[in-house]
Amino acid sequence: TDPDVNKKENPQASDLDETDSTLVDENDGTGDPDAANVDCLKFNLSRIVADSNNNNYDLNPDRYGGGHQCPTNSDSKADFKVYKGGTDIPYSGKVQAFPNLIRGCSNSSCYTGTGWPKKIADVSAFYATGTITSNNAPGTWDAGYDLWFNRSNNIGPSRGAEILINLNRKNRQPPAHPWKKFTNVAVNNVNYDVYIYRQSATINGTNYIWNFIEYWRQTEVYSTSDMNVVSFMNKTETFTCPTGNPCLSKSWYWTGLDTGFELWHQGYGLQWSNVLIHS
């Protein structure tokens, strides 16, 4: 496994860290909300926001490493900004946080309404819209969508697959030692490099292993408009993973989609706005 691959574990409620932090304004006081609007818990799966179609999302700090990278939302719409809280951390080669908006299920609940998980065979199209603003964010980070899948209809930690769609990045290098790499893979008429691994994490004392497939967009973009994410599922079904089986199966279940930022170091000022994940 490449040393910079350290993905989201999404621990359950028993892993919540109620630590507060001292907030530091990284943007000269311009337009940032006060501390009451900033979420600096490690995992806080309770703050609901809504998009223009009244679909609900959970805002999740998903801060499983060191330091405090805190998402903030002050308008209850489907957007958030990465805010600095507490002491910064040095770059270590591992992801420290994945602040994100969840449409679908986390490990412990489906906060965003009925209809999740969805059997992959029953989903013909699902679209992702959103705008990324970098605000000259310092550090090492990338932005994109993260799709999670289980082999059965449950909302526990993944034992199936994860598809990460990497749209743009700063100071990121391509994963150095994937199990398999494909170049110039076309999805929705856009070329990606694809990196395949088996990923693992220990959550509440239990080890989970799943297929990890990263689509690295060759030409970076800072917005998507009705990008069909089911096309990535269909392409992933054609790849063979280290188990010798297809990386994804139509008999499995799609548990949710996260819109967020992988943060290795800093990333303060990054913003997702106008998020709309819909069928």
PDB file of C-alpha atoms in Angstrom:
ATOM      1  CA  THR A   1       0.000   0.000   0.000  1.00  0.00           C
ATOM      2  CA  ASP A   2       1.299   3.442  -0.904  1.00  0.00           C
ATOM      3  CA  PRO A   3       2.243   5.414   2.236  1.00  0.00           C
ATOM      4  CA  ASP A   4       0.063   8.385   1.295  1.00  0.00           C
ATOM      5  CA  VAL A   5      -3.081   6.267   1.095  1.00  0.00           C
ATOM      6  CA  ASN A   6      -4.768   6.523   4.481  1.00  0.00           C
ATOM      7  CA  LYS A   7      -8.466   6.809   3.776  1.00  0.00           C
ATOM      8  CA  LYS A   8     -11.558   7.755   5.699  1.00  0.00           C
ATOM      9  CA  GLU A   9     -12.490   5.383   8.493  1.00  0.00           C
ATOM     10  CA  ASN A  10     -15.813   7.054   9.414  1.00  0.00           C
ATOM     11  CA  PRO A  11     -15.806   5.634  12.980  1.00  0.00           C
ATOM     12  CA  GLN A  12     -19.031   5.080  14.832  1.00  0.00           C
ATOM     13  CA  ALA A  13     -20.537   7.304  17.494  1.00  0.00           C
ATOM     14  CA  SER A  14     -18.527   5.663  20.278  1.00  0.00           C
ATOM     15  CA  ASP A  15     -15.395   7.160  18.708  1.00  0.00           C
ATOM     16  CA  LEU A  16     -16.556  10.769  18.993  1.00  0.00           C
ATOM     17  CA  ASP A  17     -13.983  13.213  20.325  1.00  0.00           C
ATOM     18  CA  GLU A  18     -15.632  16.125  22.125  1.00  0.00           C
ATOM     19  CA  THR A  19     -12.424  18.164  22.139  1.00  0.00           C
ATOM     20  CA  ASP A  20     -12.901  21.892  21.646  1.00  0.00           C
ATOM     21  CA  SER A  21     -10.289  24.101  20.014  1.00  0.00           C
ATOM     22  CA  THR A  22      -9.258  27.713  19.817  1.00  0.00           C
ATOM     23  CA  LEU A  23     -10.265  29.024  16.397  1.00  0.00           C
ATOM     24  CA  VAL A  24      -7.836  31.053  14.325  1.00  0.00           C
ATOM     25  CA  ASP A  25      -9.001  33.250  11.441  1.00  0.00           C
ATOM     26  CA  GLU A  26      -6.862  32.384   8.404  1.00  0.00           C
ATOM     27  CA  ASN A  27      -8.567  34.904   6.104  1.00  0.00           C
ATOM     28  CA  ASP A  28      -7.942  38.256   7.783  1.00  0.00           C
ATOM     29  CA  GLY A  29     -11.398  38.334   9.269  1.00  0.00           C
ATOM     30  CA  THR A  30     -13.165  38.653   5.918  1.00  0.00           C
ATOM     31  CA  GLY A  31     -16.444  36.829   5.685  1.00  0.00           C
ATOM     32  CA  ASP A  32     -15.709  34.005   8.093  1.00  0.00           C
ATOM     33  CA  PRO A  33     -18.349  32.967  10.640  1.00  0.00           C
ATOM     34  CA  ASP A  34     -17.871  33.051  14.349  1.00  0.00           C
ATOM     35  CA  ALA A  35     -16.984  30.014  16.422  1.00  0.00           C
ATOM     36  CA  ALA A  36     -20.621  29.019  16.910  1.00  0.00           C
ATOM     37  CA  ASN A  37     -20.807  27.975  13.249  1.00  0.00           C
ATOM     38  CA  VAL A  38     -17.580  25.955  13.215  1.00  0.00           C
ATOM     39  CA  ASP A  39     -17.493  22.209  13.883  1.00  0.00           C
ATOM     40  CA  CYS A  40     -14.198  21.095  15.420  1.00  0.00           C
ATOM     41  CA  LEU A  41     -15.271  17.715  16.759  1.00  0.00           C
ATOM     42  CA  LYS A  42     -13.447  14.766  15.226  1.00  0.00           C
ATOM     43  CA  PHE A  43     -16.607  13.041  13.988  1.00  0.00           C
ATOM     44  CA  ASN A  44     -19.936  14.785  14.385  1.00  0.00           C
ATOM     45  CA  LEU A  45     -22.664  13.097  12.354  1.00  0.00           C
ATOM     46  CA  SER A  46     -25.604  15.333  13.211  1.00  0.00           C
ATOM     47  CA  ARG A  47     -25.434  18.655  11.380  1.00  0.00           C
ATOM     48  CA  ILE A  48     -27.890  18.584   8.459  1.00  0.00           C
ATOM     49  CA  VAL A  49     -27.865  20.985   5.536  1.00  0.00           C
ATOM     50  CA  ALA A  50     -30.047  20.994   2.402  1.00  0.00           C
ATOM     51  CA  ASP A  51     -29.453  21.610  -1.299  1.00  0.00           C
ATOM     52  CA  SER A  52     -31.614  23.468  -3.803  1.00  0.00           C
ATOM     53  CA  ASN A  53     -33.752  20.340  -4.322  1.00  0.00           C
ATOM     54  CA  ASN A  54     -34.282  19.945  -0.545  1.00  0.00           C
ATOM     55  CA  ASN A  55     -32.066  16.847  -0.408  1.00  0.00           C
ATOM     56  CA  ASN A  56     -30.436  16.549   3.011  1.00  0.00           C
ATOM     57  CA  TYR A  57     -26.714  16.130   3.750  1.00  0.00           C
ATOM     58  CA  ASP A  58     -24.700  15.639   6.900  1.00  0.00           C
ATOM     59  CA  LEU A  59     -21.678  17.886   7.445  1.00  0.00           C
ATOM     60  CA  ASN A  60     -18.882  15.682   8.807  1.00  0.00           C
ATOM     61  CA  PRO A  61     -15.457  16.905  10.014  1.00  0.00           C
ATOM     62  CA  ASP A  62     -14.042  13.352   9.574  1.00  0.00           C
ATOM     63  CA  ARG A  63     -10.876  14.446  11.375  1.00  0.00           C
ATOM     64  CA  TYR A  64      -9.160  11.150  12.107  1.00  0.00           C
ATOM     65  CA  GLY A  65      -5.564  12.402  12.162  1.00  0.00           C
ATOM     66  CA  GLY A  66      -3.823  15.076  14.194  1.00  0.00           C
ATOM     67  CA  GLY A  67      -4.542  18.789  14.303  1.00  0.00           C
ATOM     68  CA  HIS A  68      -7.848  20.542  13.792  1.00  0.00           C
ATOM     69  CA  GLN A  69      -9.281  21.019  10.323  1.00  0.00           C
ATOM     70  CA  CYS A  70     -12.810  22.250  10.932  1.00  0.00           C
ATOM     71  CA  PRO A  71     -15.652  22.565   8.408  1.00  0.00           C
ATOM     72  CA  THR A  72     -17.942  25.532   8.826  1.00  0.00           C
ATOM     73  CA  ASN A  73     -21.443  26.158   7.492  1.00  0.00           C
ATOM     74  CA  SER A  74     -23.401  29.280   8.375  1.00  0.00           C
ATOM     75  CA  ASP A  75     -26.342  29.203   5.939  1.00  0.00           C
ATOM     76  CA  SER A  76     -27.690  25.610   6.279  1.00  0.00           C
ATOM     77  CA  LYS A  77     -27.230  25.171   2.517  1.00  0.00           C
ATOM     78  CA  ALA A  78     -25.178  22.440   0.857  1.00  0.00           C
ATOM     79  CA  ASP A  79     -21.787  24.114   1.230  1.00  0.00           C
ATOM     80  CA  PHE A  80     -18.916  24.376   3.689  1.00  0.00           C
ATOM     81  CA  LYS A  81     -15.516  25.946   4.199  1.00  0.00           C
ATOM     82  CA  VAL A  82     -12.383  24.536   5.867  1.00  0.00           C
ATOM     83  CA  TYR A  83     -11.537  26.645   8.916  1.00  0.00           C
ATOM     84  CA  LYS A  84      -8.478  26.460  11.133  1.00  0.00           C
ATOM     85  CA  GLY A  85      -8.798  25.492  14.775  1.00  0.00           C
ATOM     86  CA  GLY A  86      -6.067  24.703  17.257  1.00  0.00           C
ATOM     87  CA  THR A  87      -2.461  23.943  16.429  1.00  0.00           C
ATOM     88  CA  ASP A  88      -1.377  23.103  12.897  1.00  0.00           C
ATOM     89  CA  ILE A  89       0.290  19.780  12.134  1.00  0.00           C
ATOM     90  CA  PRO A  90       3.358  18.964  10.009  1.00  0.00           C
ATOM     91  CA  TYR A  91       3.042  17.017   6.785  1.00  0.00           C
ATOM     92  CA  SER A  92       3.448  13.301   7.542  1.00  0.00           C
ATOM     93  CA  GLY A  93       2.544  11.618   4.241  1.00  0.00           C
ATOM     94  CA  LYS A  94      -0.859  10.556   5.580  1.00  0.00           C
ATOM     95  CA  VAL A  95      -4.316  12.026   5.182  1.00  0.00           C
ATOM     96  CA  GLN A  96      -5.326  13.820   8.373  1.00  0.00           C
ATOM     97  CA  ALA A  97      -8.952  14.697   7.626  1.00  0.00           C
ATOM     98  CA  PHE A  98     -11.686  14.501   5.013  1.00  0.00           C
ATOM     99  CA  PRO A  99     -14.237  17.230   5.821  1.00  0.00           C
ATOM    100  CA  ASN A 100     -17.258  16.468   3.679  1.00  0.00           C
ATOM    101  CA  LEU A 101     -20.978  16.592   3.013  1.00  0.00           C
ATOM    102  CA  ILE A 102     -22.559  13.109   3.143  1.00  0.00           C
ATOM    103  CA  ARG A 103     -25.528  12.215   0.928  1.00  0.00           C
ATOM    104  CA  GLY A 104     -26.624   8.767   2.034  1.00  0.00           C
ATOM    105  CA  CYS A 105     -25.366   6.767   5.012  1.00  0.00           C
ATOM    106  CA  SER A 106     -22.459   6.945   7.432  1.00  0.00           C
ATOM    107  CA  ASN A 107     -21.355   3.976   9.517  1.00  0.00           C
ATOM    108  CA  SER A 108     -24.127   4.374  12.034  1.00  0.00           C
ATOM    109  CA  SER A 109     -27.096   6.108  10.397  1.00  0.00           C
ATOM    110  CA  CYS A 110     -28.683   7.281   7.165  1.00  0.00           C
ATOM    111  CA  TYR A 111     -29.142  10.938   7.997  1.00  0.00           C
ATOM    112  CA  THR A 112     -30.304  12.040   4.581  1.00  0.00           C
ATOM    113  CA  GLY A 113     -33.700  10.358   4.231  1.00  0.00           C
ATOM    114  CA  THR A 114     -35.001   7.078   2.895  1.00  0.00           C
ATOM    115  CA  GLY A 115     -33.768   5.197  -0.144  1.00  0.00           C
ATOM    116  CA  TRP A 116     -30.246   4.432   1.070  1.00  0.00           C
ATOM    117  CA  PRO A 117     -28.396   2.119   0.696  1.00  0.00           C
ATOM    118  CA  LYS A 118     -29.245   1.663  -2.994  1.00  0.00           C
ATOM    119  CA  LYS A 119     -28.707  -1.592  -4.877  1.00  0.00           C
ATOM    120  CA  ILE A 120     -26.240  -0.765  -7.636  1.00  0.00           C
ATOM    121  CA  ALA A 121     -28.260  -2.689 -10.227  1.00  0.00           C
ATOM    122  CA  ASP A 122     -31.208  -0.364  -9.579  1.00  0.00           C
ATOM    123  CA  VAL A 123     -29.278   2.895 -10.124  1.00  0.00           C
ATOM    124  CA  SER A 124     -29.014   3.900 -13.789  1.00  0.00           C
ATOM    125  CA  ALA A 125     -27.965   7.527 -13.307  1.00  0.00           C
ATOM    126  CA  PHE A 126     -27.010   9.782 -10.415  1.00  0.00           C
ATOM    127  CA  TYR A 127     -25.509  13.228 -10.803  1.00  0.00           C
ATOM    128  CA  ALA A 128     -22.984  15.380  -8.935  1.00  0.00           C
ATOM    129  CA  THR A 129     -22.862  19.172  -9.163  1.00  0.00           C
ATOM    130  CA  GLY A 130     -20.692  21.509  -7.120  1.00  0.00           C
ATOM    131  CA  THR A 131     -18.156  24.326  -7.137  1.00  0.00           C
ATOM    132  CA  ILE A 132     -14.721  24.232  -5.492  1.00  0.00           C
ATOM    133  CA  THR A 133     -13.010  27.456  -4.439  1.00  0.00           C
ATOM    134  CA  SER A 134      -9.388  27.138  -3.350  1.00  0.00           C
ATOM    135  CA  ASN A 135      -9.012  30.647  -1.844  1.00  0.00           C
ATOM    136  CA  ASN A 136      -5.251  30.084  -2.298  1.00  0.00           C
ATOM    137  CA  ALA A 137      -5.422  27.466   0.440  1.00  0.00           C
ATOM    138  CA  PRO A 138      -1.953  26.496   1.673  1.00  0.00           C
ATOM    139  CA  GLY A 139      -0.675  22.998   2.310  1.00  0.00           C
ATOM    140  CA  THR A 140      -1.245  19.621   0.689  1.00  0.00           C
ATOM    141  CA  TRP A 141      -4.777  18.637  -0.310  1.00  0.00           C
ATOM    142  CA  ASP A 142      -7.124  17.424  -3.025  1.00  0.00           C
ATOM    143  CA  ALA A 143     -10.819  17.835  -3.785  1.00  0.00           C
ATOM    144  CA  GLY A 144     -13.388  15.391  -5.068  1.00  0.00           C
ATOM    145  CA  TYR A 145     -16.154  12.866  -4.507  1.00  0.00           C
ATOM    146  CA  ASP A 146     -15.908   9.674  -2.456  1.00  0.00           C
ATOM    147  CA  LEU A 147     -18.393   6.835  -3.102  1.00  0.00           C
ATOM    148  CA  TRP A 148     -18.804   3.916  -0.690  1.00  0.00           C
ATOM    149  CA  PHE A 149     -20.216   0.426  -1.335  1.00  0.00           C
ATOM    150  CA  ASN A 150     -21.079  -2.609   0.782  1.00  0.00           C
ATOM    151  CA  ARG A 151     -21.579  -6.189  -0.352  1.00  0.00           C
ATOM    152  CA  SER A 152     -24.921  -6.357   1.460  1.00  0.00           C
ATOM    153  CA  ASN A 153     -27.714  -3.971   2.391  1.00  0.00           C
ATOM    154  CA  ASN A 154     -26.230  -2.556   5.593  1.00  0.00           C
ATOM    155  CA  ILE A 155     -24.821   0.752   6.779  1.00  0.00           C
ATOM    156  CA  GLY A 156     -21.783  -0.519   8.675  1.00  0.00           C
ATOM    157  CA  PRO A 157     -18.149   0.078   7.704  1.00  0.00           C
ATOM    158  CA  SER A 158     -17.258  -0.839   4.136  1.00  0.00           C
ATOM    159  CA  ARG A 159     -16.457  -4.440   3.264  1.00  0.00           C
ATOM    160  CA  GLY A 160     -17.008  -3.729  -0.422  1.00  0.00           C
ATOM    161  CA  ALA A 161     -15.397  -0.839  -2.274  1.00  0.00           C
ATOM    162  CA  GLU A 162     -14.550   2.841  -2.277  1.00  0.00           C
ATOM    163  CA  ILE A 163     -14.338   4.981  -5.415  1.00  0.00           C
ATOM    164  CA  LEU A 164     -12.498   8.282  -5.012  1.00  0.00           C
ATOM    165  CA  ILE A 165     -12.880  10.798  -7.870  1.00  0.00           C
ATOM    166  CA  ASN A 166      -9.968  13.233  -7.546  1.00  0.00           C
ATOM    167  CA  LEU A 167     -10.867  16.468  -9.382  1.00  0.00           C
ATOM    168  CA  ASN A 168      -8.005  18.815  -8.433  1.00  0.00           C
ATOM    169  CA  ARG A 169      -5.147  19.044  -5.978  1.00  0.00           C
ATOM    170  CA  LYS A 170      -2.249  21.011  -4.522  1.00  0.00           C
ATOM    171  CA  ASN A 171       1.199  19.563  -3.750  1.00  0.00           C
ATOM    172  CA  ARG A 172      -0.170  16.075  -4.322  1.00  0.00           C
ATOM    173  CA  GLN A 173       1.797  13.503  -6.259  1.00  0.00           C
ATOM    174  CA  PRO A 174       0.153  10.475  -7.890  1.00  0.00           C
ATOM    175  CA  PRO A 175       0.186   7.381  -5.643  1.00  0.00           C
ATOM    176  CA  ALA A 176       3.603   5.786  -6.111  1.00  0.00           C
ATOM    177  CA  HIS A 177       2.963   2.075  -5.554  1.00  0.00           C
ATOM    178  CA  PRO A 178      -0.554   1.010  -6.548  1.00  0.00           C
ATOM    179  CA  TRP A 179      -1.395  -2.648  -6.973  1.00  0.00           C
ATOM    180  CA  LYS A 180      -2.440  -1.742 -10.503  1.00  0.00           C
ATOM    181  CA  LYS A 181      -2.526   1.459 -12.554  1.00  0.00           C
ATOM    182  CA  PHE A 182      -4.405   2.327 -15.754  1.00  0.00           C
ATOM    183  CA  THR A 183      -3.785   5.480 -17.783  1.00  0.00           C
ATOM    184  CA  ASN A 184      -6.070   7.452 -20.088  1.00  0.00           C
ATOM    185  CA  VAL A 185      -9.263   5.799 -18.841  1.00  0.00           C
ATOM    186  CA  ALA A 186     -12.229   7.667 -20.334  1.00  0.00           C
ATOM    187  CA  VAL A 187     -15.282   8.267 -18.129  1.00  0.00           C
ATOM    188  CA  ASN A 188     -17.982  10.694 -19.285  1.00  0.00           C
ATOM    189  CA  ASN A 189     -15.597  11.664 -22.126  1.00  0.00           C
ATOM    190  CA  VAL A 190     -12.889  12.760 -19.657  1.00  0.00           C
ATOM    191  CA  ASN A 191      -9.518  11.025 -19.195  1.00  0.00           C
ATOM    192  CA  TYR A 192      -8.421   9.749 -15.789  1.00  0.00           C
ATOM    193  CA  ASP A 193      -5.514   7.763 -14.417  1.00  0.00           C
ATOM    194  CA  VAL A 194      -6.841   4.944 -12.233  1.00  0.00           C
ATOM    195  CA  TYR A 195      -5.073   3.498  -9.168  1.00  0.00           C
ATOM    196  CA  ILE A 196      -6.277   0.258  -7.563  1.00  0.00           C
ATOM    197  CA  TYR A 197      -5.517  -1.029  -4.040  1.00  0.00           C
ATOM    198  CA  ARG A 198      -6.922  -3.100  -1.235  1.00  0.00           C
ATOM    199  CA  GLN A 199      -7.517  -0.799   1.709  1.00  0.00           C
ATOM    200  CA  SER A 200      -7.951  -1.636   5.393  1.00  0.00           C
ATOM    201  CA  ALA A 201      -8.849   0.067   8.650  1.00  0.00           C
ATOM    202  CA  THR A 202      -9.481  -0.991  12.244  1.00  0.00           C
ATOM    203  CA  ILE A 203     -12.756   0.468  13.508  1.00  0.00           C
ATOM    204  CA  ASN A 204     -13.905  -0.173  17.079  1.00  0.00           C
ATOM    205  CA  GLY A 205     -11.478  -3.104  17.299  1.00  0.00           C
ATOM    206  CA  THR A 206     -12.602  -4.807  14.068  1.00  0.00           C
ATOM    207  CA  ASN A 207     -10.481  -4.860  10.908  1.00  0.00           C
ATOM    208  CA  TYR A 208     -12.249  -4.072   7.629  1.00  0.00           C
ATOM    209  CA  ILE A 209     -10.809  -4.582   4.144  1.00  0.00           C
ATOM    210  CA  TRP A 210     -12.243  -3.185   0.904  1.00  0.00           C
ATOM    211  CA  ASN A 211     -11.342  -2.416  -2.711  1.00  0.00           C
ATOM    212  CA  PHE A 212     -10.053   1.108  -3.247  1.00  0.00           C
ATOM    213  CA  ILE A 213     -10.219   2.655  -6.721  1.00  0.00           C
ATOM    214  CA  GLU A 214      -8.966   6.219  -7.256  1.00  0.00           C
ATOM    215  CA  TYR A 215      -9.825   8.126 -10.431  1.00  0.00           C
ATOM    216  CA  TRP A 216      -7.240  10.900 -10.834  1.00  0.00           C
ATOM    217  CA  ARG A 217      -8.526  13.502 -13.308  1.00  0.00           C
ATOM    218  CA  GLN A 218      -5.739  14.379 -15.734  1.00  0.00           C
ATOM    219  CA  THR A 219      -7.079  17.888 -16.436  1.00  0.00           C
ATOM    220  CA  GLU A 220      -8.018  19.539 -13.159  1.00  0.00           C
ATOM    221  CA  VAL A 221     -11.402  21.230 -12.764  1.00  0.00           C
ATOM    222  CA  TYR A 222     -12.985  23.315 -10.017  1.00  0.00           C
ATOM    223  CA  SER A 223     -16.616  22.553 -10.736  1.00  0.00           C
ATOM    224  CA  THR A 224     -18.861  19.774 -11.969  1.00  0.00           C
ATOM    225  CA  SER A 225     -22.310  20.065 -13.502  1.00  0.00           C
ATOM    226  CA  ASP A 226     -24.514  16.965 -13.458  1.00  0.00           C
ATOM    227  CA  MET A 227     -21.548  14.612 -13.704  1.00  0.00           C
ATOM    228  CA  ASN A 228     -22.977  11.072 -13.857  1.00  0.00           C
ATOM    229  CA  VAL A 229     -21.216   9.179 -11.065  1.00  0.00           C
ATOM    230  CA  VAL A 230     -22.836   5.893 -12.141  1.00  0.00           C
ATOM    231  CA  SER A 231     -20.436   5.946 -15.107  1.00  0.00           C
ATOM    232  CA  PHE A 232     -17.587   5.479 -12.603  1.00  0.00           C
ATOM    233  CA  MET A 233     -19.403   2.501 -11.077  1.00  0.00           C
ATOM    234  CA  ASN A 234     -19.858   0.909 -14.500  1.00  0.00           C
ATOM    235  CA  LYS A 235     -16.182   1.405 -15.364  1.00  0.00           C
ATOM    236  CA  THR A 236     -15.071   0.030 -11.973  1.00  0.00           C
ATOM    237  CA  GLU A 237     -17.015  -3.179 -12.618  1.00  0.00           C
ATOM    238  CA  THR A 238     -14.649  -3.855 -15.547  1.00  0.00           C
ATOM    239  CA  PHE A 239     -11.519  -3.800 -13.357  1.00  0.00           C
ATOM    240  CA  THR A 240     -10.160  -6.829 -11.521  1.00  0.00           C
ATOM    241  CA  CYS A 241      -9.027  -6.213  -7.943  1.00  0.00           C
ATOM    242  CA  PRO A 242      -6.329  -8.065  -5.945  1.00  0.00           C
ATOM    243  CA  THR A 243      -8.868 -10.692  -4.849  1.00  0.00           C
ATOM    244  CA  GLY A 244      -9.111 -11.816  -8.484  1.00  0.00           C
ATOM    245  CA  ASN A 245     -12.742 -10.662  -8.672  1.00  0.00           C
ATOM    246  CA  PRO A 246     -14.306  -7.539 -10.206  1.00  0.00           C
ATOM    247  CA  CYS A 247     -13.707  -4.463  -8.055  1.00  0.00           C
ATOM    248  CA  LEU A 248     -17.447  -3.768  -7.911  1.00  0.00           C
ATOM    249  CA  SER A 249     -20.585  -5.833  -8.513  1.00  0.00           C
ATOM    250  CA  LYS A 250     -24.111  -4.781  -9.470  1.00  0.00           C
ATOM    251  CA  SER A 251     -25.386  -7.067  -6.703  1.00  0.00           C
ATOM    252  CA  TRP A 252     -23.691  -4.824  -4.086  1.00  0.00           C
ATOM    253  CA  TYR A 253     -25.153  -1.702  -2.445  1.00  0.00           C
ATOM    254  CA  TRP A 254     -24.177   1.939  -2.760  1.00  0.00           C
ATOM    255  CA  THR A 255     -24.219   3.381   0.755  1.00  0.00           C
ATOM    256  CA  GLY A 256     -23.454   7.032   0.053  1.00  0.00           C
ATOM    257  CA  LEU A 257     -21.430   9.793  -1.577  1.00  0.00           C
ATOM    258  CA  ASP A 258     -19.145  12.240   0.237  1.00  0.00           C
ATOM    259  CA  THR A 259     -18.286  15.640  -1.267  1.00  0.00           C
ATOM    260  CA  GLY A 260     -15.106  16.900   0.349  1.00  0.00           C
ATOM    261  CA  PHE A 261     -11.388  17.554   0.634  1.00  0.00           C
ATOM    262  CA  GLU A 262      -8.585  15.158   1.538  1.00  0.00           C
ATOM    263  CA  LEU A 263      -6.285  17.166   3.823  1.00  0.00           C
ATOM    264  CA  TRP A 264      -2.697  16.044   4.379  1.00  0.00           C
ATOM    265  CA  HIS A 265      -1.586  19.418   5.727  1.00  0.00           C
ATOM    266  CA  GLN A 266      -3.443  22.713   6.201  1.00  0.00           C
ATOM    267  CA  GLY A 267      -5.988  23.400   3.420  1.00  0.00           C
ATOM    268  CA  TYR A 268      -7.584  26.265   5.322  1.00  0.00           C
ATOM    269  CA  GLY A 269      -9.890  28.344   3.139  1.00  0.00           C
ATOM    270  CA  LEU A 270     -10.973  25.535   0.804  1.00  0.00           C
ATOM    271  CA  GLN A 271     -14.673  25.695   0.016  1.00  0.00           C
ATOM    272  CA  TRP A 272     -17.373  23.547  -1.605  1.00  0.00           C
ATOM    273  CA  SER A 273     -20.538  25.383  -2.653  1.00  0.00           C
ATOM    274  CA  ASN A 274     -23.732  24.757  -4.669  1.00  0.00           C
ATOM    275  CA  VAL A 275     -23.489  21.029  -3.966  1.00  0.00           C
ATOM    276  CA  LEU A 276     -26.302  19.015  -5.530  1.00  0.00           C
ATOM    277  CA  ILE A 277     -26.211  15.192  -5.555  1.00  0.00           C
ATOM    278  CA  HIS A 278     -29.374  13.863  -7.188  1.00  0.00           C
ATOM    279  CA  SER A 279     -30.981  11.222  -9.382  1.00  0.00           C
TER     280      SER A 279
END
